[in-house]
Every structure is written in C-alpha cells, then in structure tokens.
Short mmCIF file of C-alpha atoms and ligand atoms in Angstrom, two decimals:
data_model
loop_
_atom_site.label_atom_id
_atom_site.label_comp_id
_atom_site.label_asym_id
_atom_site.label_seq_id
_atom_site.Cartn_x
_atom_site.Cartn_y
_atom_site.Cartn_z
CA MET A 15 5.24 40.03 11.17
CA SER A 16 6.87 38.11 14.01
CA ARG A 17 10.47 38.09 15.19
CA ILE A 18 11.68 34.49 15.41
CA LEU A 19 14.89 32.83 16.62
CA VAL A 20 15.82 29.55 14.89
CA THR A 21 18.60 27.48 16.46
CA GLY A 22 20.32 24.93 14.22
CA ALA A 23 19.70 27.40 11.39
CA ALA A 24 22.68 26.29 9.26
CA GLY A 25 21.48 22.69 9.29
CA PHE A 26 19.26 20.82 6.89
CA LEU A 27 15.83 21.50 8.43
CA GLY A 28 16.79 24.77 10.14
CA SER A 29 17.84 26.43 6.88
CA HIS A 30 14.64 25.39 5.07
CA LEU A 31 12.59 26.63 8.00
CA CYS A 32 14.37 30.01 7.93
CA ASP A 33 13.61 30.33 4.20
CA GLN A 34 9.93 29.53 4.77
CA LEU A 35 9.55 31.95 7.68
CA LEU A 36 11.24 34.73 5.67
CA ALA A 37 8.93 34.00 2.72
CA ASP A 38 5.99 34.26 5.15
CA GLY A 39 7.13 37.80 6.02
CA HIS A 40 8.78 37.23 9.40
CA GLU A 41 12.06 38.56 10.76
CA VAL A 42 14.39 35.62 11.41
CA ILE A 43 17.48 35.38 13.58
CA GLY A 44 19.44 32.22 12.80
CA MET A 45 21.81 30.74 15.37
CA ASP A 46 24.25 27.87 14.90
CA ASN A 47 27.76 26.83 15.94
CA ARG A 48 28.23 24.90 12.66
CA VAL A 49 29.19 21.65 14.39
CA SER A 50 27.30 19.77 11.67
CA GLY A 51 25.63 22.60 9.72
CA GLN A 52 26.94 24.65 6.82
CA THR A 53 26.34 28.37 6.29
CA GLU A 54 26.07 27.78 2.52
CA ASN A 55 22.62 26.35 3.36
CA LEU A 56 21.66 29.91 4.30
CA GLY A 57 22.67 31.40 0.93
CA ASP A 58 19.09 32.46 0.13
CA ALA A 59 18.40 33.66 3.67
CA PHE A 60 21.51 35.89 3.71
CA ASP A 61 20.08 37.73 0.68
CA HIS A 62 17.02 38.64 2.70
CA LYS A 63 16.87 41.96 4.58
CA ASN A 64 14.92 40.37 7.44
CA PHE A 65 17.59 37.76 8.21
CA SER A 66 20.55 37.89 10.55
CA PHE A 67 22.91 35.15 11.72
CA HIS A 68 24.60 34.64 15.09
CA GLU A 69 27.37 32.07 15.33
CA HIS A 70 26.85 30.74 18.84
CA ASP A 71 26.86 27.50 20.81
CA VAL A 72 23.39 27.28 22.38
CA THR A 73 24.71 25.34 25.36
CA GLU A 74 26.18 28.70 26.49
CA PHE A 75 24.11 31.66 27.72
CA ILE A 76 22.17 33.18 24.81
CA HIS A 77 21.75 36.92 24.49
CA VAL A 78 19.33 38.31 21.92
CA SER A 79 18.42 41.98 22.11
CA GLY A 80 14.87 43.16 21.48
CA ASP A 81 11.62 41.23 21.55
CA LEU A 82 11.10 37.70 20.30
CA ASP A 83 7.74 36.17 19.42
CA ALA A 84 9.01 32.60 18.99
CA VAL A 85 12.06 30.47 19.73
CA LEU A 86 12.37 27.37 17.52
CA HIS A 87 15.01 25.01 18.89
CA LEU A 88 16.38 22.76 16.13
CA ALA A 89 20.04 22.67 17.17
CA SER A 90 21.25 19.12 17.77
CA LEU A 91 23.48 16.48 16.31
CA ALA A 92 20.93 14.54 14.26
CA SER A 93 22.67 11.87 12.19
CA PRO A 94 23.43 8.60 14.03
CA VAL A 95 26.97 8.76 12.60
CA PHE A 96 27.55 12.28 14.00
CA TYR A 97 25.90 11.75 17.36
CA ARG A 98 27.81 8.54 18.00
CA GLU A 99 31.02 10.49 17.24
CA HIS A 100 30.00 13.33 19.58
CA PRO A 101 27.86 11.82 22.33
CA ILE A 102 28.69 14.49 24.92
CA LYS A 103 27.92 17.39 22.57
CA THR A 104 24.66 15.61 21.71
CA LEU A 105 23.63 15.28 25.35
CA LYS A 106 24.67 18.87 26.06
CA VAL A 107 22.69 20.42 23.22
CA GLY A 108 19.58 18.38 24.11
CA ALA A 109 19.87 19.22 27.81
CA LEU A 110 21.80 22.50 28.29
CA GLY A 111 20.84 23.91 24.87
CA THR A 112 17.18 23.20 25.54
CA HIS A 113 17.52 24.79 28.99
CA LYS A 114 19.14 27.96 27.60
CA THR A 115 16.64 28.35 24.78
CA LEU A 116 13.71 27.75 27.15
CA GLY A 117 15.13 30.39 29.51
CA LEU A 118 15.34 32.82 26.61
CA ALA A 119 11.75 32.07 25.54
CA LYS A 120 10.56 32.65 29.12
CA GLU A 121 12.49 35.94 29.35
CA LYS A 122 10.96 37.15 26.05
CA ASP A 123 7.51 35.61 26.69
CA ALA A 124 7.90 33.85 23.33
CA THR A 125 6.24 30.69 21.99
CA TYR A 126 8.72 27.80 22.15
CA LEU A 127 8.98 24.93 19.66
CA PHE A 128 11.10 21.89 20.43
CA THR A 129 12.14 19.51 17.66
CA SER A 130 11.96 16.11 19.27
CA THR A 131 12.23 12.84 17.42
CA SER A 132 10.71 9.47 16.69
CA GLU A 133 13.72 8.14 18.65
CA VAL A 134 11.84 8.91 21.87
CA TYR A 135 9.99 5.67 20.98
CA GLY A 136 13.33 3.81 20.66
CA ASP A 137 13.05 0.38 19.06
CA PRO A 138 9.25 0.37 19.23
CA GLU A 139 7.15 -2.62 20.21
CA VAL A 140 4.05 -1.12 18.58
CA ASN A 141 3.81 -0.08 14.96
CA PRO A 142 2.76 2.55 13.93
CA GLN A 143 3.69 4.71 16.90
CA PRO A 144 0.99 6.97 18.35
CA GLU A 145 1.99 9.86 20.63
CA ASP A 146 0.82 8.04 23.76
CA TYR A 147 3.22 5.12 23.20
CA ARG A 148 5.95 5.54 25.83
CA GLY A 149 8.75 3.89 23.96
CA ASN A 150 11.38 1.23 24.36
CA VAL A 151 14.67 3.06 24.96
CA ASP A 152 17.90 1.80 26.51
CA PRO A 153 19.37 4.59 28.71
CA TYR A 154 22.86 3.05 28.45
CA GLY A 155 22.70 1.97 24.81
CA PRO A 156 24.75 3.17 21.81
CA ARG A 157 21.99 5.57 20.67
CA SER A 158 21.06 6.77 24.15
CA CYS A 159 22.98 10.06 23.91
CA TYR A 160 20.46 11.19 21.30
CA ASP A 161 17.30 9.42 22.45
CA GLU A 162 17.64 10.38 26.08
CA SER A 163 18.70 13.97 25.32
CA LYS A 164 15.44 14.41 23.42
CA ARG A 165 13.38 12.65 26.10
CA TYR A 166 14.96 14.93 28.72
CA GLY A 167 14.33 17.91 26.41
CA GLU A 168 10.64 17.06 26.16
CA SER A 169 10.45 16.75 29.93
CA LEU A 170 12.11 20.15 30.40
CA VAL A 171 9.70 21.73 27.91
CA ARG A 172 6.82 20.23 29.88
CA ALA A 173 8.28 21.63 33.12
CA TYR A 174 8.55 25.17 31.68
CA ARG A 175 4.97 24.89 30.53
CA ASP A 176 3.75 23.74 33.94
CA GLU A 177 5.88 25.98 36.15
CA HIS A 178 6.16 29.11 34.01
CA ASP A 179 3.07 28.81 31.84
CA LEU A 180 5.30 28.95 28.74
CA ASP A 181 3.47 28.50 25.44
CA VAL A 182 5.13 25.36 24.04
CA ARG A 183 5.04 23.04 21.00
CA VAL A 184 6.73 19.65 20.66
CA ALA A 185 7.24 18.13 17.21
CA ARG A 186 8.25 14.46 17.16
CA ILE A 187 9.96 14.40 13.79
CA PHE A 188 10.28 11.13 11.84
CA ASN A 189 12.98 10.47 9.19
CA THR A 190 13.08 13.48 6.88
CA TYR A 191 15.21 13.93 3.76
CA GLY A 192 15.82 16.39 0.95
CA PRO A 193 18.22 18.93 -0.55
CA ARG A 194 20.83 20.40 1.83
CA MET A 195 21.49 17.16 3.65
CA ARG A 196 25.24 16.73 3.66
CA LEU A 197 26.52 13.99 1.37
CA ASP A 198 28.67 12.79 4.27
CA ASP A 199 25.76 13.06 6.71
CA GLY A 200 25.72 9.27 7.12
CA ARG A 201 21.93 8.98 7.11
CA VAL A 202 20.55 6.47 4.69
CA ILE A 203 19.24 8.65 1.84
CA PRO A 204 22.38 10.74 1.27
CA ASN A 205 24.47 7.56 1.61
CA PHE A 206 22.42 5.65 -0.97
CA ALA A 207 22.20 8.65 -3.31
CA LYS A 208 25.97 9.20 -3.26
CA GLN A 209 26.63 5.49 -3.81
CA ALA A 210 24.12 5.21 -6.66
CA LEU A 211 25.42 8.35 -8.37
CA THR A 212 29.03 7.15 -8.24
CA GLY A 213 28.31 3.58 -9.34
CA LYS A 214 29.24 2.07 -5.97
CA ASP A 215 27.22 -0.65 -4.27
CA LEU A 216 24.55 0.58 -1.90
CA THR A 217 25.41 -0.43 1.66
CA VAL A 218 22.31 -1.96 3.23
CA TYR A 219 22.89 -2.61 6.93
CA GLY A 220 21.68 -5.96 8.24
CA ASP A 221 19.17 -7.91 6.18
CA GLY A 222 17.52 -4.64 5.06
CA GLU A 223 14.11 -5.74 6.31
CA GLN A 224 14.05 -3.01 8.98
CA THR A 225 11.61 -0.22 8.10
CA ARG A 226 11.54 3.56 8.09
CA SER A 227 8.96 6.07 6.84
CA PHE A 228 10.48 8.97 4.92
CA CYS A 229 9.08 12.50 4.80
CA TYR A 230 10.13 15.04 2.17
CA VAL A 231 11.49 18.30 3.59
CA SER A 232 8.81 20.64 2.15
CA ASP A 233 6.09 18.55 3.84
CA MET A 234 8.02 18.61 7.12
CA ILE A 235 8.43 22.41 7.03
CA ASP A 236 4.69 22.84 6.38
CA GLY A 237 4.00 20.53 9.33
CA LEU A 238 6.32 22.45 11.67
CA VAL A 239 4.78 25.78 10.68
CA ALA A 240 1.26 24.37 11.14
CA LEU A 241 2.23 23.16 14.62
CA LEU A 242 3.76 26.53 15.53
CA GLU A 243 0.60 28.31 14.39
CA SER A 244 -1.66 25.91 16.32
CA ASP A 245 -2.33 25.95 20.03
CA VAL A 246 -1.40 22.28 20.57
CA GLN A 247 0.88 22.05 23.60
CA GLU A 248 1.17 18.25 23.61
CA PRO A 249 3.71 16.34 21.45
CA VAL A 250 2.65 15.75 17.85
CA ASN A 251 4.17 13.23 15.41
CA VAL A 252 5.24 14.94 12.19
CA GLY A 253 6.26 12.58 9.41
CA ASN A 254 5.10 10.51 6.48
CA SER A 255 3.42 7.19 7.25
CA ASP A 256 4.51 5.54 3.98
CA GLU A 257 6.60 2.74 5.54
CA ARG A 258 9.31 0.99 3.47
CA THR A 259 11.97 -1.58 4.14
CA ILE A 260 15.55 -0.39 3.62
CA ASN A 261 15.81 -2.97 0.80
CA GLN A 262 12.85 -1.32 -0.95
CA LEU A 263 14.44 2.10 -0.46
CA ALA A 264 17.72 0.87 -1.99
CA GLU A 265 15.91 -0.49 -5.05
CA LEU A 266 13.98 2.74 -5.47
CA VAL A 267 17.13 4.88 -5.28
CA ILE A 268 18.80 2.68 -7.92
CA ASP A 269 15.72 3.01 -10.11
CA VAL A 270 15.35 6.80 -9.74
CA THR A 271 19.06 7.39 -10.46
CA ASP A 272 19.07 4.83 -13.27
CA SER A 273 22.23 3.51 -11.64
CA VAL A 274 24.37 0.48 -12.43
CA SER A 275 25.07 0.01 -8.71
CA GLY A 276 24.33 -3.23 -6.89
CA ILE A 277 23.56 -3.79 -3.22
CA THR A 278 25.89 -5.16 -0.53
CA HIS A 279 24.94 -5.98 3.02
CA GLU A 280 26.98 -4.69 5.95
CA GLU A 281 26.68 -5.27 9.66
CA LEU A 282 23.60 -3.80 11.31
CA PRO A 283 24.58 -1.06 13.80
CA PRO A 284 23.74 -2.11 17.38
CA GLN A 285 20.17 -1.39 18.50
CA ASP A 286 19.11 -0.17 15.07
CA PRO A 287 15.30 0.15 15.39
CA GLN A 288 13.47 -2.62 13.52
CA VAL A 289 10.38 -0.63 12.59
CA ARG A 290 9.38 3.01 12.51
CA ARG A 291 6.18 4.53 11.23
CA PRO A 292 4.32 7.56 12.60
CA ASP A 293 0.65 7.46 13.48
CA ILE A 294 -0.21 10.93 12.17
CA SER A 295 -3.92 10.97 13.11
CA LYS A 296 -3.29 13.76 15.61
CA ALA A 297 -1.44 15.96 13.09
CA ARG A 298 -4.27 15.38 10.61
CA SER A 299 -7.07 16.24 13.01
CA GLU A 300 -5.44 18.97 15.12
CA LEU A 301 -3.18 20.68 12.58
CA GLY A 302 -5.12 19.89 9.41
CA TRP A 303 -1.77 18.74 7.98
CA GLU A 304 -0.61 15.71 6.11
CA PRO A 305 2.32 15.09 3.77
CA ASP A 306 1.70 15.00 0.04
CA VAL A 307 5.07 14.43 -1.68
CA SER A 308 5.57 10.78 -2.71
CA LEU A 309 8.87 9.06 -1.93
CA ARG A 310 9.66 8.76 -5.64
CA ASP A 311 9.08 12.50 -6.28
CA GLY A 312 10.96 13.53 -3.17
CA LEU A 313 13.89 11.30 -4.11
CA ARG A 314 13.97 12.79 -7.62
CA GLN A 315 14.24 16.31 -6.22
CA SER A 316 16.83 15.31 -3.63
CA ILE A 317 18.95 13.45 -6.16
CA GLU A 318 19.07 16.52 -8.39
CA TYR A 319 20.66 18.32 -5.45
CA PHE A 320 23.03 15.47 -4.54
CA GLU A 321 24.08 15.17 -8.19
CA SER A 322 25.37 18.74 -8.11
CA ARG A 323 27.45 17.89 -5.04
CA VAL A 324 29.14 14.53 -5.81
P1 NAD B 90 21.38 19.03 11.05
O1 NAD B 90 22.55 18.35 11.67
O2 NAD B 90 21.41 19.26 9.59
O3 NAD B 90 21.12 20.43 11.76
C1 NAD B 90 21.30 20.64 13.12
C2 NAD B 90 22.05 21.94 13.31
O4 NAD B 90 22.26 22.19 14.72
C3 NAD B 90 23.43 21.95 12.65
O5 NAD B 90 23.53 23.06 11.78
C4 NAD B 90 24.40 22.07 13.82
O6 NAD B 90 25.58 22.78 13.48
C5 NAD B 90 23.54 22.78 14.86
N1 NAD B 90 23.99 22.59 16.24
C6 NAD B 90 24.27 21.41 16.87
N2 NAD B 90 24.68 21.65 18.13
C7 NAD B 90 24.66 23.00 18.31
C8 NAD B 90 24.96 23.87 19.40
N3 NAD B 90 25.39 23.39 20.57
N4 NAD B 90 24.80 25.20 19.23
C9 NAD B 90 24.37 25.70 18.05
N5 NAD B 90 24.06 24.94 16.98
C10 NAD B 90 24.21 23.60 17.11
O7 NAD B 90 20.07 18.19 11.46
P2 NAD B 90 18.57 18.28 10.93
O8 NAD B 90 18.25 17.02 10.24
O9 NAD B 90 18.33 19.58 10.25
O10 NAD B 90 17.77 18.25 12.32
C11 NAD B 90 17.20 19.43 12.89
C12 NAD B 90 16.46 19.06 14.16
O11 NAD B 90 15.41 18.13 13.86
C13 NAD B 90 17.35 18.36 15.20
O12 NAD B 90 16.99 18.80 16.49
C14 NAD B 90 17.03 16.90 15.03
O13 NAD B 90 17.25 16.18 16.22
C15 NAD B 90 15.55 16.97 14.65
N6 NAD B 90 15.15 15.77 13.88
C16 NAD B 90 15.51 15.63 12.58
C17 NAD B 90 15.13 14.49 11.88
C18 NAD B 90 15.47 14.29 10.42
O14 NAD B 90 15.14 13.23 9.89
N7 NAD B 90 16.07 15.23 9.73
C19 NAD B 90 14.40 13.49 12.54
C20 NAD B 90 14.08 13.66 13.88
C21 NAD B 90 14.43 14.82 14.54
N1 UDP B 91 21.19 2.32 6.73
C1 UDP B 91 21.66 1.45 5.74
N2 UDP B 91 22.72 1.85 4.99
C2 UDP B 91 23.33 3.06 5.16
C3 UDP B 91 22.84 3.93 6.14
C4 UDP B 91 21.77 3.53 6.93
O1 UDP B 91 21.13 0.34 5.55
O2 UDP B 91 24.30 3.34 4.40
C5 UDP B 91 20.01 1.90 7.53
C6 UDP B 91 20.19 2.01 9.03
O3 UDP B 91 20.78 0.85 9.58
C7 UDP B 91 18.73 2.19 9.47
C8 UDP B 91 18.09 2.97 8.31
O4 UDP B 91 18.96 2.79 7.20
O5 UDP B 91 18.11 0.92 9.57
C9 UDP B 91 17.94 4.46 8.58
O6 UDP B 91 19.17 4.92 9.05
P1 UDP B 91 19.49 6.47 9.30
O7 UDP B 91 20.90 6.55 9.76
O8 UDP B 91 19.10 7.25 8.11
O9 UDP B 91 18.51 6.94 10.48
P2 UDP B 91 17.81 6.25 11.74
O10 UDP B 91 16.40 6.12 11.33
O11 UDP B 91 18.42 4.91 12.03
O12 UDP B 91 18.01 7.23 12.83
#
C-alpha cells in the first residue's frame, strides 16, 4: 500500500482517480480549493477509511505530515470557459501550484505525476500529434493562460528531474468526458448533453468541422495509473484516437438521447484548435495501455449521469 496525495481531488478526473487508488488498496489524501471542483464528487471516497481531504490552495505552501510515495498534481482550471474567466488563477496553479507540489514531492522523495494537456500542441499543424511535435501555441492568445501554464509546468517537472533526480511522469491528456463533469462546465459534452436532454438546440461553434478525439473517463484513469506504475519519465499522450468532427458529435448526442433538439451554429471562439487527435503509439508500446470504451457507450453512461442532474 502506498500513501498518495492527489491535488484537484474534488474535480472530475481527480475524484475518479481517488476512487481507483482507494480500490487498489492505497491511502489517499485529496487536496482541492474547490474553485471548480465539488466535494460531492468525493462521496464514495469519504466513505473509505483510507481517505482524507484537505481544503487547500496548492499555490500556497503545502504541508503534509508523514511519508508520501506519490504526488499526483491534477489541480488546474480545465474548461476553456472557466480558464478564460480566471486566467490569473490558471497561470498560478500551473506555475506556482506545480512548483509547490514538486517541492513537496522532492521533500518526501515521492514519485511525481503531472497532468499536462493536448493544449501544449496548441492549434496543431500535424495530425495526429506525436509527443515529439513541439506545438503551435500563441503566448499572448486567448487560451495562452492554460496552454502556457502547462508548458511551463512540463518544463519545471523536467528541471526537477534533471536537477534533483526526482522520479517524474508527464501525462498529456486529450479531451476526456464522463460522469461528474459539471453540467455548467462549458466543455462540449456536458453542454450538448444538457441541451439534448432539455430539448434545446445544440450549440455548435463555427462550422462544426473542427475535430476532437474523446476518451471515456474509465479509460483515462487506467492510462494514468499505468503511467504512474511505469518508469517512463518522458511525456506520454493519454487519450482516445477516435477523431470526430463536432458536427458528428452533436448528431451522436442527439441520437443517444433520442432528443428532439436541433443544431444551431454560434461563433467559433478565437483560436479554437481545428484538429486534435493523439498519436498513442507510445502509450501502447510503453504502458501496454489503450482505450476500449467506444464513444457511443461512453456517451450512454455519461448521459445517465447528466440526466440525474438536469
Ligand atoms: P476539473 O476542473 O474538474 O478539476 C480540477 C480541480 O482542480 C478542481 O476540483 C479545482 O477546484 C481544483 N483546483 C484548481 N485550482 C486549484 C488550486 N489552486 N488549489 C487546489 N485545487 C485547485 O478538471 P478535470 O477535467 O478533472 O482536469 C484535471 C486535470 O487534468 C487538470 O490539470 C487538467 O488541466 C487536466 N486535463 C484534463 C482534460 C480533460 O479533458 N478532462 C484534458 C487535458 C488535461
Ligand atoms: N464546442 C461547441 N459547442 C459547445 C461547446 C464547445 O461547438 O457548446 C466546441 C468548441 O468550439 C471546440 C470543441 O467543441 O471546437 C471542444 O470544446 P471544449 O470546450 O470541450 O474543449 P477544447 O478541446 O476546445 O479545449
């Protein structure tokens, strides 16, 4: 049994990761300041004797007593709607929060996992994106608070590895969805699900021909755990390579919900990436991992959850 700190524990991915680690027999300390997360996501974890929760902003000094075997840093604003509302908080959690959690991992001699993002590739000029693609990011653009905070975070992780010999992992997460996403999260799947379930038109931004590749949460958690358990210290893409246009996604959500909703087009947010699809060869060969939940099945399970919330 290991003792593991998870930051961003009250969020969508953090709460599922806590549940999985507890089920695997570990002791888990969850940390979150609830800026976008909700403690109700931790309902199952709170029932577990090996779970404790610290309400704390990880941009401030972090004190955890006792040993730690791993520090998993998931805290961040993650939805484009939220991070554009809170650009300074986003930059601070990616920079200062990563610094504080790395310092803690060094102090405890713990393995460190950083949840980076496909956004380090920006609006990519190559598709799919392999890990050695360096990206196309605007440092002064409307999404830069998020993209650059994660690029800086990766660089800081690399520096702690080189200077302090810290045992590090970097997951470049691609669009992930599932139960426990907030209905008002603003990301495309909760938006479409809420609209389809309430008979409103689905709001497709732009012409809807931009693509994303959606990974179901259970696959993502398996991928993150496989990465943690590996010895791969270089960034690894974790995501599903099943690429769809946003128009196709809208039609699928209407179909799965059996909805009467139509589709309306709204203005495309500035610098919205045109394509996004992970090259997951490295995850396949080095982690022995690949996703296996289809978009249709994952949407069905997510919509069951969203239905209970609308
Ligand atoms: P989320 O918003 O549901 O969870 C993030 C959590 O971090 C929230 O509970 C929030 O309250 C917490 N947090 C933010 N700032 C904090 C701070 N200063 N101190 C303490 N807690 C803080 O987002 P998510 O989708 O679960 O994302 C988890 C991680 O995965 C993030 O780092 C995100 O950037 C990364 N990621 C997610 C996706 C995805 O599609 N879900 C894609 C790429 C990367
Ligand atoms: N999108 C959309 N309608 C919505 C919300 C999002 O068409 O109601 C589009 C958005 O412009 C982007 C894609 O869906 O092209 C994915 O957006 P999301 O905010 O989920 O994440 P991103 O991948 O852009 O970070």
